[in-house]
Amino acid sequence: MIIINCDLFEKEIVKNGIKCFRIWKKYSAISLRIGKLFRRIGLYKFGNINPDLNYLESDCIIVFDNGIQENSVLEWLANRYINCRLIFYYWNPVFRSISPSKIPKSFELWSYSPDDCKKYNMKYNSTFFFKSFCKPPVQLRRDVFFVGKEKGRLKELLKIKKKITNLGLSSLFYITANHPRLKQKKFMKTIPYDNVLDYVNESRAVLDYYVNPKAGLSLRALEALFLGKKIITNNLTYPSYDFFIKENVFILGKEPERKISDFLSSPYIQLPTEIKERYLFSNWIARMSK
């Protein structure tokens, strides 16, 4: 099995014995934008594609949706690997990615989101985590931590931060721009993922806030699950997951916000190891193999 376009966890995927490739050559951002423009007008259709993709040896190729807004590279893969099982995996909501209607028919469509799976008739496989990301407990430095792109939710995030402060609780909101090259004073710089894990580990709870309250689980959910942290969220689908325990998850809008203090002061309920392991990368791959 080979995975394409999962840059964030590329090193960990390789450690698990899976070959991992990037979809584009290592060009400058300007060169990649020019190539994208040319492809839109029908020129240089397969330009910028990573030459390593010419010689893949695998029975199954999984392509992540990260940054793919056009189907030219997917058409190229479909035509080149006609005898290979091809999977396109949505690690993001469909509305932020390429439309399923634009993906070649030879690809199986999978998604991390149960809601999108119902809408677009796709197969479901949750997002995943790596056991190597787990860290030993440390002294807590704050009550609530949020990290994520703005995604049009800045106003709501700041409202929640203010409410948390008014309850006498401490928090750190690490809000970044939707695009790393946008330099605006109100947004923070993107930080390495290991630093994100450190911040989560130092916090009593994470805020897992969604634009779509019925979306699939974000990485925040799995970070909290594996690092033993409580979750404050607006995601209405949490009760449908096997790790849901009301003592560990506070759903905004379902409970009075004044109860957040009591929620955070109560003990965290440890979950069985077998539940957490269902969300490991090794089991994610196993589900894809069926």
PDB file of C-alpha atoms in Angstrom:
ATOM      1  CA  MET A   1       0.000   0.000   0.000  1.00  0.00           C
ATOM      2  CA  ILE A   2       1.192   3.532  -0.833  1.00  0.00           C
ATOM      3  CA  ILE A   3      -0.076   6.865   0.517  1.00  0.00           C
ATOM      4  CA  ILE A   4       0.167  10.119  -1.433  1.00  0.00           C
ATOM      5  CA  ASN A   5      -0.167  13.668  -0.087  1.00  0.00           C
ATOM      6  CA  CYS A   6      -0.188  13.164   3.693  1.00  0.00           C
ATOM      7  CA  ASP A   7       2.681  15.560   4.424  1.00  0.00           C
ATOM      8  CA  LEU A   8       1.814  16.234   8.073  1.00  0.00           C
ATOM      9  CA  PHE A   9       2.331  12.642   9.212  1.00  0.00           C
ATOM     10  CA  GLU A  10       4.648  11.434   6.450  1.00  0.00           C
ATOM     11  CA  LYS A  11       7.475  10.408   8.815  1.00  0.00           C
ATOM     12  CA  GLU A  12       5.144   8.462  11.102  1.00  0.00           C
ATOM     13  CA  ILE A  13       3.478   6.700   8.177  1.00  0.00           C
ATOM     14  CA  VAL A  14       6.875   5.545   6.881  1.00  0.00           C
ATOM     15  CA  LYS A  15       7.746   4.242  10.368  1.00  0.00           C
ATOM     16  CA  ASN A  16       4.652   2.040  10.088  1.00  0.00           C
ATOM     17  CA  GLY A  17       6.024   0.390   6.951  1.00  0.00           C
ATOM     18  CA  ILE A  18       3.928   2.318   4.426  1.00  0.00           C
ATOM     19  CA  LYS A  19       5.574   4.180   1.554  1.00  0.00           C
ATOM     20  CA  CYS A  20       4.574   7.833   1.413  1.00  0.00           C
ATOM     21  CA  PHE A  21       4.973  10.294  -1.461  1.00  0.00           C
ATOM     22  CA  ARG A  22       4.198  13.950  -2.044  1.00  0.00           C
ATOM     23  CA  ILE A  23       2.055  14.786  -5.019  1.00  0.00           C
ATOM     24  CA  TRP A  24       4.064  17.760  -6.314  1.00  0.00           C
ATOM     25  CA  LYS A  25       7.714  18.401  -7.023  1.00  0.00           C
ATOM     26  CA  LYS A  26       9.550  20.617  -4.557  1.00  0.00           C
ATOM     27  CA  TYR A  27       8.982  23.885  -6.356  1.00  0.00           C
ATOM     28  CA  SER A  28       8.647  27.364  -4.921  1.00  0.00           C
ATOM     29  CA  ALA A  29       5.146  28.504  -3.984  1.00  0.00           C
ATOM     30  CA  ILE A  30       5.125  30.911  -6.954  1.00  0.00           C
ATOM     31  CA  SER A  31       6.025  28.136  -9.417  1.00  0.00           C
ATOM     32  CA  LEU A  32       3.265  25.907  -8.046  1.00  0.00           C
ATOM     33  CA  ARG A  33       0.701  28.706  -8.363  1.00  0.00           C
ATOM     34  CA  ILE A  34       1.758  29.384 -11.973  1.00  0.00           C
ATOM     35  CA  GLY A  35       1.481  25.657 -12.756  1.00  0.00           C
ATOM     36  CA  LYS A  36      -2.014  25.580 -11.229  1.00  0.00           C
ATOM     37  CA  LEU A  37      -3.051  28.565 -13.341  1.00  0.00           C
ATOM     38  CA  PHE A  38      -1.787  26.919 -16.534  1.00  0.00           C
ATOM     39  CA  ARG A  39      -3.642  23.696 -15.737  1.00  0.00           C
ATOM     40  CA  ARG A  40      -6.880  25.634 -15.299  1.00  0.00           C
ATOM     41  CA  ILE A  41      -6.648  26.898 -18.875  1.00  0.00           C
ATOM     42  CA  GLY A  42      -5.680  23.502 -20.263  1.00  0.00           C
ATOM     43  CA  LEU A  43      -1.917  23.993 -20.507  1.00  0.00           C
ATOM     44  CA  TYR A  44       0.843  22.148 -18.665  1.00  0.00           C
ATOM     45  CA  LYS A  45      -1.862  19.745 -17.503  1.00  0.00           C
ATOM     46  CA  PHE A  46       0.416  17.317 -15.710  1.00  0.00           C
ATOM     47  CA  GLY A  47       3.112  19.806 -14.762  1.00  0.00           C
ATOM     48  CA  ASN A  48       4.681  19.880 -11.295  1.00  0.00           C
ATOM     49  CA  ILE A  49       3.768  16.239 -10.568  1.00  0.00           C
ATOM     50  CA  ASN A  50       6.357  14.479  -8.426  1.00  0.00           C
ATOM     51  CA  PRO A  51       8.437  12.297 -10.829  1.00  0.00           C
ATOM     52  CA  ASP A  52       8.585   9.563  -8.144  1.00  0.00           C
ATOM     53  CA  LEU A  53       4.913   8.887  -8.886  1.00  0.00           C
ATOM     54  CA  ASN A  54       5.895   7.462 -12.283  1.00  0.00           C
ATOM     55  CA  TYR A  55       7.187   4.210 -10.839  1.00  0.00           C
ATOM     56  CA  LEU A  56       4.946   3.184  -7.957  1.00  0.00           C
ATOM     57  CA  GLU A  57       4.792  -0.525  -7.169  1.00  0.00           C
ATOM     58  CA  SER A  58       1.679  -1.241  -5.154  1.00  0.00           C
ATOM     59  CA  ASP A  59      -1.673  -2.998  -5.250  1.00  0.00           C
ATOM     60  CA  CYS A  60      -3.331  -0.045  -3.516  1.00  0.00           C
ATOM     61  CA  ILE A  61      -2.737   3.713  -3.663  1.00  0.00           C
ATOM     62  CA  ILE A  62      -4.441   6.112  -1.236  1.00  0.00           C
ATOM     63  CA  VAL A  63      -4.530   9.798  -2.157  1.00  0.00           C
ATOM     64  CA  PHE A  64      -5.332  12.337   0.564  1.00  0.00           C
ATOM     65  CA  ASP A  65      -7.373  15.374  -0.432  1.00  0.00           C
ATOM     66  CA  ASN A  66      -4.998  17.920   1.151  1.00  0.00           C
ATOM     67  CA  GLY A  67      -4.576  20.848  -1.221  1.00  0.00           C
ATOM     68  CA  ILE A  68      -6.157  19.082  -4.196  1.00  0.00           C
ATOM     69  CA  GLN A  69      -8.613  21.438  -5.872  1.00  0.00           C
ATOM     70  CA  GLU A  70      -8.320  20.040  -9.420  1.00  0.00           C
ATOM     71  CA  ASN A  71      -8.566  16.578 -10.939  1.00  0.00           C
ATOM     72  CA  SER A  72      -5.673  16.579 -13.436  1.00  0.00           C
ATOM     73  CA  VAL A  73      -3.281  14.663 -11.187  1.00  0.00           C
ATOM     74  CA  LEU A  74      -6.065  12.212 -10.266  1.00  0.00           C
ATOM     75  CA  GLU A  75      -6.756  11.588 -13.953  1.00  0.00           C
ATOM     76  CA  TRP A  76      -3.035  11.031 -14.478  1.00  0.00           C
ATOM     77  CA  LEU A  77      -2.900   8.447 -11.662  1.00  0.00           C
ATOM     78  CA  ALA A  78      -6.062   6.715 -12.897  1.00  0.00           C
ATOM     79  CA  ASN A  79      -4.660   6.385 -16.417  1.00  0.00           C
ATOM     80  CA  ARG A  80      -1.224   5.248 -15.268  1.00  0.00           C
ATOM     81  CA  TYR A  81      -2.305   2.701 -12.623  1.00  0.00           C
ATOM     82  CA  ILE A  82      -5.315   1.079 -14.255  1.00  0.00           C
ATOM     83  CA  ASN A  83      -4.715  -2.281 -12.525  1.00  0.00           C
ATOM     84  CA  CYS A  84      -4.279  -0.781  -9.061  1.00  0.00           C
ATOM     85  CA  ARG A  85      -6.882  -0.201  -6.359  1.00  0.00           C
ATOM     86  CA  LEU A  86      -7.208   3.586  -6.054  1.00  0.00           C
ATOM     87  CA  ILE A  87      -8.671   5.331  -3.003  1.00  0.00           C
ATOM     88  CA  PHE A  88      -9.356   9.045  -2.549  1.00  0.00           C
ATOM     89  CA  TYR A  89      -9.592   9.939   1.142  1.00  0.00           C
ATOM     90  CA  TYR A  90     -11.249  13.120   2.380  1.00  0.00           C
ATOM     91  CA  TRP A  91      -9.372  14.242   5.480  1.00  0.00           C
ATOM     92  CA  ASN A  92     -11.269  17.539   5.229  1.00  0.00           C
ATOM     93  CA  PRO A  93     -14.932  18.458   4.715  1.00  0.00           C
ATOM     94  CA  VAL A  94     -16.008  18.158   1.093  1.00  0.00           C
ATOM     95  CA  PHE A  95     -16.972  21.844   0.958  1.00  0.00           C
ATOM     96  CA  ARG A  96     -13.310  22.742   1.584  1.00  0.00           C
ATOM     97  CA  SER A  97     -11.964  20.247  -0.924  1.00  0.00           C
ATOM     98  CA  ILE A  98     -12.482  18.972  -4.470  1.00  0.00           C
ATOM     99  CA  SER A  99     -16.011  17.932  -5.406  1.00  0.00           C
ATOM    100  CA  PRO A 100     -16.566  14.141  -5.475  1.00  0.00           C
ATOM    101  CA  SER A 101     -18.113  14.583  -8.941  1.00  0.00           C
ATOM    102  CA  LYS A 102     -14.717  15.641 -10.310  1.00  0.00           C
ATOM    103  CA  ILE A 103     -12.861  12.545  -9.124  1.00  0.00           C
ATOM    104  CA  PRO A 104     -12.285   9.774 -11.723  1.00  0.00           C
ATOM    105  CA  LYS A 105     -14.698   6.847 -11.374  1.00  0.00           C
ATOM    106  CA  SER A 106     -11.833   4.395 -10.843  1.00  0.00           C
ATOM    107  CA  PHE A 107     -11.236   5.888  -7.366  1.00  0.00           C
ATOM    108  CA  GLU A 108     -13.071   4.615  -4.312  1.00  0.00           C
ATOM    109  CA  LEU A 109     -14.282   7.570  -2.245  1.00  0.00           C
ATOM    110  CA  TRP A 110     -13.717   7.523   1.518  1.00  0.00           C
ATOM    111  CA  SER A 111     -14.143  10.226   4.167  1.00  0.00           C
ATOM    112  CA  TYR A 112     -13.421  10.936   7.821  1.00  0.00           C
ATOM    113  CA  SER A 113     -16.884  12.526   8.096  1.00  0.00           C
ATOM    114  CA  PRO A 114     -19.997  10.364   8.618  1.00  0.00           C
ATOM    115  CA  ASP A 115     -22.103  13.349   7.518  1.00  0.00           C
ATOM    116  CA  ASP A 116     -20.261  13.693   4.186  1.00  0.00           C
ATOM    117  CA  CYS A 117     -20.387   9.930   3.693  1.00  0.00           C
ATOM    118  CA  LYS A 118     -24.197  10.078   3.834  1.00  0.00           C
ATOM    119  CA  LYS A 119     -24.387  13.113   1.545  1.00  0.00           C
ATOM    120  CA  TYR A 120     -22.048  11.783  -1.149  1.00  0.00           C
ATOM    121  CA  ASN A 121     -22.377   8.005  -0.778  1.00  0.00           C
ATOM    122  CA  MET A 122     -18.786   7.492   0.394  1.00  0.00           C
ATOM    123  CA  LYS A 123     -17.203   4.896   2.672  1.00  0.00           C
ATOM    124  CA  TYR A 124     -16.352   5.915   6.224  1.00  0.00           C
ATOM    125  CA  ASN A 125     -13.021   5.676   8.012  1.00  0.00           C
ATOM    126  CA  SER A 126     -12.320   7.980  10.961  1.00  0.00           C
ATOM    127  CA  THR A 127      -9.231  10.142  11.212  1.00  0.00           C
ATOM    128  CA  PHE A 128      -6.262   8.505  12.938  1.00  0.00           C
ATOM    129  CA  PHE A 129      -3.515   8.971  15.524  1.00  0.00           C
ATOM    130  CA  PHE A 130      -0.096   7.524  16.316  1.00  0.00           C
ATOM    131  CA  LYS A 131       0.874   5.937  19.611  1.00  0.00           C
ATOM    132  CA  SER A 132       4.280   7.636  19.343  1.00  0.00           C
ATOM    133  CA  PHE A 133       2.523  10.996  19.823  1.00  0.00           C
ATOM    134  CA  CYS A 134       1.483  10.092  23.370  1.00  0.00           C
ATOM    135  CA  LYS A 135       3.337  11.983  26.087  1.00  0.00           C
ATOM    136  CA  PRO A 136       3.731  11.367  29.828  1.00  0.00           C
ATOM    137  CA  PRO A 137       1.583  13.578  32.108  1.00  0.00           C
ATOM    138  CA  VAL A 138       3.019  16.975  33.042  1.00  0.00           C
ATOM    139  CA  GLN A 139       2.020  19.755  35.394  1.00  0.00           C
ATOM    140  CA  LEU A 140      -1.085  21.541  34.101  1.00  0.00           C
ATOM    141  CA  ARG A 141      -0.610  25.158  33.060  1.00  0.00           C
ATOM    142  CA  ARG A 142      -4.126  26.108  31.925  1.00  0.00           C
ATOM    143  CA  ASP A 143      -7.735  24.974  31.867  1.00  0.00           C
ATOM    144  CA  VAL A 144      -8.639  25.210  28.163  1.00  0.00           C
ATOM    145  CA  PHE A 145      -6.556  25.138  24.984  1.00  0.00           C
ATOM    146  CA  PHE A 146      -7.616  25.822  21.411  1.00  0.00           C
ATOM    147  CA  VAL A 147      -5.476  25.636  18.287  1.00  0.00           C
ATOM    148  CA  GLY A 148      -6.640  25.896  14.703  1.00  0.00           C
ATOM    149  CA  LYS A 149      -7.150  28.008  11.626  1.00  0.00           C
ATOM    150  CA  GLU A 150      -9.629  30.859  11.702  1.00  0.00           C
ATOM    151  CA  LYS A 151     -11.951  29.314   9.062  1.00  0.00           C
ATOM    152  CA  GLY A 152     -14.561  32.069   9.481  1.00  0.00           C
ATOM    153  CA  ARG A 153     -15.132  31.254  13.165  1.00  0.00           C
ATOM    154  CA  LEU A 154     -12.975  33.960  14.786  1.00  0.00           C
ATOM    155  CA  LYS A 155     -15.948  35.868  16.223  1.00  0.00           C
ATOM    156  CA  GLU A 156     -17.408  32.755  17.875  1.00  0.00           C
ATOM    157  CA  LEU A 157     -14.025  31.627  19.195  1.00  0.00           C
ATOM    158  CA  LEU A 158     -13.402  34.991  20.836  1.00  0.00           C
ATOM    159  CA  LYS A 159     -16.870  34.863  22.425  1.00  0.00           C
ATOM    160  CA  ILE A 160     -16.079  31.468  23.933  1.00  0.00           C
ATOM    161  CA  LYS A 161     -12.694  32.678  25.156  1.00  0.00           C
ATOM    162  CA  LYS A 162     -14.370  35.621  26.904  1.00  0.00           C
ATOM    163  CA  LYS A 163     -16.935  33.336  28.565  1.00  0.00           C
ATOM    164  CA  ILE A 164     -14.165  31.027  29.785  1.00  0.00           C
ATOM    165  CA  THR A 165     -12.302  34.017  31.254  1.00  0.00           C
ATOM    166  CA  ASN A 166     -15.487  35.295  32.941  1.00  0.00           C
ATOM    167  CA  LEU A 167     -15.808  31.921  34.655  1.00  0.00           C
ATOM    168  CA  GLY A 168     -12.392  32.492  36.223  1.00  0.00           C
ATOM    169  CA  LEU A 169     -10.732  29.847  34.063  1.00  0.00           C
ATOM    170  CA  SER A 170      -7.401  30.140  32.256  1.00  0.00           C
ATOM    171  CA  SER A 171      -7.027  29.516  28.536  1.00  0.00           C
ATOM    172  CA  LEU A 172      -4.751  29.737  25.515  1.00  0.00           C
ATOM    173  CA  PHE A 173      -6.320  30.287  22.097  1.00  0.00           C
ATOM    174  CA  TYR A 174      -3.817  29.737  19.298  1.00  0.00           C
ATOM    175  CA  ILE A 175      -5.686  30.965  16.213  1.00  0.00           C
ATOM    176  CA  THR A 176      -3.791  30.926  12.913  1.00  0.00           C
ATOM    177  CA  ALA A 177      -4.578  32.398   9.488  1.00  0.00           C
ATOM    178  CA  ASN A 178      -6.350  30.233   6.922  1.00  0.00           C
ATOM    179  CA  HIS A 179      -3.268  30.426   4.731  1.00  0.00           C
ATOM    180  CA  PRO A 180       0.266  30.412   6.230  1.00  0.00           C
ATOM    181  CA  ARG A 181       1.389  33.243   3.945  1.00  0.00           C
ATOM    182  CA  LEU A 182      -1.269  35.613   5.281  1.00  0.00           C
ATOM    183  CA  LYS A 183       0.466  37.922   7.735  1.00  0.00           C
ATOM    184  CA  GLN A 184      -2.149  39.571   9.920  1.00  0.00           C
ATOM    185  CA  LYS A 185      -1.519  40.814  13.439  1.00  0.00           C
ATOM    186  CA  LYS A 186      -4.663  39.201  14.849  1.00  0.00           C
ATOM    187  CA  PHE A 187      -3.428  35.698  13.913  1.00  0.00           C
ATOM    188  CA  MET A 188      -0.566  33.674  15.362  1.00  0.00           C
ATOM    189  CA  LYS A 189       2.141  31.887  13.391  1.00  0.00           C
ATOM    190  CA  THR A 190       1.712  28.212  12.570  1.00  0.00           C
ATOM    191  CA  ILE A 191       3.594  26.013  15.057  1.00  0.00           C
ATOM    192  CA  PRO A 192       5.113  22.519  14.693  1.00  0.00           C
ATOM    193  CA  TYR A 193       2.725  19.698  15.502  1.00  0.00           C
ATOM    194  CA  ASP A 194       4.887  18.492  18.398  1.00  0.00           C
ATOM    195  CA  ASN A 195       4.344  21.889  20.031  1.00  0.00           C
ATOM    196  CA  VAL A 196       0.604  21.460  19.596  1.00  0.00           C
ATOM    197  CA  LEU A 197       0.828  18.162  21.473  1.00  0.00           C
ATOM    198  CA  ASP A 198       2.797  19.873  24.263  1.00  0.00           C
ATOM    199  CA  TYR A 199       0.116  22.549  24.649  1.00  0.00           C
ATOM    200  CA  VAL A 200      -2.621  19.898  24.743  1.00  0.00           C
ATOM    201  CA  ASN A 201      -0.671  17.912  27.323  1.00  0.00           C
ATOM    202  CA  GLU A 202      -0.343  20.976  29.566  1.00  0.00           C
ATOM    203  CA  SER A 203      -4.086  21.704  29.475  1.00  0.00           C
ATOM    204  CA  ARG A 204      -7.008  20.328  31.427  1.00  0.00           C
ATOM    205  CA  ALA A 205      -9.248  20.381  28.347  1.00  0.00           C
ATOM    206  CA  VAL A 206      -9.229  21.198  24.646  1.00  0.00           C
ATOM    207  CA  LEU A 207     -11.820  23.252  22.791  1.00  0.00           C
ATOM    208  CA  ASP A 208     -12.846  21.365  19.663  1.00  0.00           C
ATOM    209  CA  TYR A 209     -14.933  23.911  17.741  1.00  0.00           C
ATOM    210  CA  TYR A 210     -16.423  23.251  14.288  1.00  0.00           C
ATOM    211  CA  VAL A 211     -17.871  25.366  11.495  1.00  0.00           C
ATOM    212  CA  ASN A 212     -20.239  22.459  10.810  1.00  0.00           C
ATOM    213  CA  PRO A 213     -21.470  20.987  14.146  1.00  0.00           C
ATOM    214  CA  LYS A 214     -22.123  17.666  12.396  1.00  0.00           C
ATOM    215  CA  ALA A 215     -18.643  17.301  10.899  1.00  0.00           C
ATOM    216  CA  GLY A 216     -16.308  14.331  11.369  1.00  0.00           C
ATOM    217  CA  LEU A 217     -13.815  14.278  14.212  1.00  0.00           C
ATOM    218  CA  SER A 218     -10.843  16.621  14.079  1.00  0.00           C
ATOM    219  CA  LEU A 219      -7.351  15.803  15.344  1.00  0.00           C
ATOM    220  CA  ARG A 220      -8.227  17.689  18.563  1.00  0.00           C
ATOM    221  CA  ALA A 221     -10.636  14.890  19.463  1.00  0.00           C
ATOM    222  CA  LEU A 222      -7.969  12.205  19.102  1.00  0.00           C
ATOM    223  CA  GLU A 223      -5.307  14.273  20.872  1.00  0.00           C
ATOM    224  CA  ALA A 224      -7.669  14.576  23.824  1.00  0.00           C
ATOM    225  CA  LEU A 225      -8.529  10.881  23.659  1.00  0.00           C
ATOM    226  CA  PHE A 226      -4.926   9.669  23.678  1.00  0.00           C
ATOM    227  CA  LEU A 227      -3.537  12.283  26.082  1.00  0.00           C
ATOM    228  CA  GLY A 228      -6.411  11.912  28.541  1.00  0.00           C
ATOM    229  CA  LYS A 229      -7.930  15.393  28.248  1.00  0.00           C
ATOM    230  CA  LYS A 230     -11.488  16.632  28.574  1.00  0.00           C
ATOM    231  CA  ILE A 231     -13.211  18.162  25.555  1.00  0.00           C
ATOM    232  CA  ILE A 232     -15.436  21.209  25.159  1.00  0.00           C
ATOM    233  CA  THR A 233     -17.128  21.139  21.756  1.00  0.00           C
ATOM    234  CA  ASN A 234     -20.066  22.264  19.655  1.00  0.00           C
ATOM    235  CA  ASN A 235     -19.993  19.019  17.638  1.00  0.00           C
ATOM    236  CA  LEU A 236     -23.392  17.377  18.032  1.00  0.00           C
ATOM    237  CA  THR A 237     -22.175  13.972  16.793  1.00  0.00           C
ATOM    238  CA  TYR A 238     -19.916  13.207  19.764  1.00  0.00           C
ATOM    239  CA  PRO A 239     -22.509  11.020  21.559  1.00  0.00           C
ATOM    240  CA  SER A 240     -22.481   8.642  18.564  1.00  0.00           C
ATOM    241  CA  TYR A 241     -18.797   7.724  19.051  1.00  0.00           C
ATOM    242  CA  ASP A 242     -17.640   4.776  21.131  1.00  0.00           C
ATOM    243  CA  PHE A 243     -15.333   6.917  23.314  1.00  0.00           C
ATOM    244  CA  PHE A 244     -18.075   9.333  24.373  1.00  0.00           C
ATOM    245  CA  ILE A 245     -18.532   9.710  28.127  1.00  0.00           C
ATOM    246  CA  LYS A 246     -20.488  12.727  29.363  1.00  0.00           C
ATOM    247  CA  GLU A 247     -17.986  13.216  32.203  1.00  0.00           C
ATOM    248  CA  ASN A 248     -15.269  13.814  29.588  1.00  0.00           C
ATOM    249  CA  VAL A 249     -17.154  15.778  26.907  1.00  0.00           C
ATOM    250  CA  PHE A 250     -19.040  19.051  27.362  1.00  0.00           C
ATOM    251  CA  ILE A 251     -21.297  19.870  24.400  1.00  0.00           C
ATOM    252  CA  LEU A 252     -21.913  23.597  24.030  1.00  0.00           C
ATOM    253  CA  GLY A 253     -25.604  24.387  23.695  1.00  0.00           C
ATOM    254  CA  LYS A 254     -26.636  21.146  25.391  1.00  0.00           C
ATOM    255  CA  GLU A 255     -25.500  22.186  28.878  1.00  0.00           C
ATOM    256  CA  PRO A 256     -25.502  25.643  30.540  1.00  0.00           C
ATOM    257  CA  GLU A 257     -22.095  27.239  30.015  1.00  0.00           C
ATOM    258  CA  ARG A 258     -21.899  28.150  33.705  1.00  0.00           C
ATOM    259  CA  LYS A 259     -21.396  24.419  34.357  1.00  0.00           C
ATOM    260  CA  ILE A 260     -18.066  24.344  32.500  1.00  0.00           C
ATOM    261  CA  SER A 261     -16.202  25.029  35.763  1.00  0.00           C
ATOM    262  CA  ASP A 262     -17.829  22.028  37.454  1.00  0.00           C
ATOM    263  CA  PHE A 263     -17.148  19.921  34.365  1.00  0.00           C
ATOM    264  CA  LEU A 264     -13.450  20.753  34.418  1.00  0.00           C
ATOM    265  CA  SER A 265     -13.073  20.223  38.160  1.00  0.00           C
ATOM    266  CA  SER A 266     -14.562  16.713  38.065  1.00  0.00           C
ATOM    267  CA  PRO A 267     -12.256  13.695  37.481  1.00  0.00           C
ATOM    268  CA  TYR A 268     -11.399  12.533  33.963  1.00  0.00           C
ATOM    269  CA  ILE A 269     -12.758   9.030  33.254  1.00  0.00           C
ATOM    270  CA  GLN A 270     -10.109   6.755  31.748  1.00  0.00           C
ATOM    271  CA  LEU A 271     -11.196   4.794  28.689  1.00  0.00           C
ATOM    272  CA  PRO A 272     -10.437   1.153  27.848  1.00  0.00           C
ATOM    273  CA  THR A 273      -7.307   0.675  25.747  1.00  0.00           C
ATOM    274  CA  GLU A 274      -9.227  -1.246  23.074  1.00  0.00           C
ATOM    275  CA  ILE A 275     -11.423   1.780  22.356  1.00  0.00           C
ATOM    276  CA  LYS A 276      -8.475   4.125  21.899  1.00  0.00           C
ATOM    277  CA  GLU A 277      -6.587   1.649  19.720  1.00  0.00           C
ATOM    278  CA  ARG A 278      -9.408   1.662  17.149  1.00  0.00           C
ATOM    279  CA  TYR A 279      -8.194   5.139  16.196  1.00  0.00           C
ATOM    280  CA  LEU A 280      -4.540   4.217  15.659  1.00  0.00           C
ATOM    281  CA  PHE A 281      -3.084   4.459  12.164  1.00  0.00           C
ATOM    282  CA  SER A 282      -2.433   0.710  12.053  1.00  0.00           C
ATOM    283  CA  ASN A 283      -6.149   0.004  12.475  1.00  0.00           C
ATOM    284  CA  TRP A 284      -7.075   2.777  10.034  1.00  0.00           C
ATOM    285  CA  ILE A 285      -4.959   1.026   7.399  1.00  0.00           C
ATOM    286  CA  ALA A 286      -6.491  -2.326   8.305  1.00  0.00           C
ATOM    287  CA  ARG A 287      -9.985  -0.934   7.706  1.00  0.00           C
ATOM    288  CA  MET A 288      -8.892   0.405   4.329  1.00  0.00           C
ATOM    289  CA  SER A 289      -7.571  -3.027   3.395  1.00  0.00           C
ATOM    290  CA  LYS A 290     -10.923  -4.751   3.779  1.00  0.00           C
TER     291      LYS A 290
END
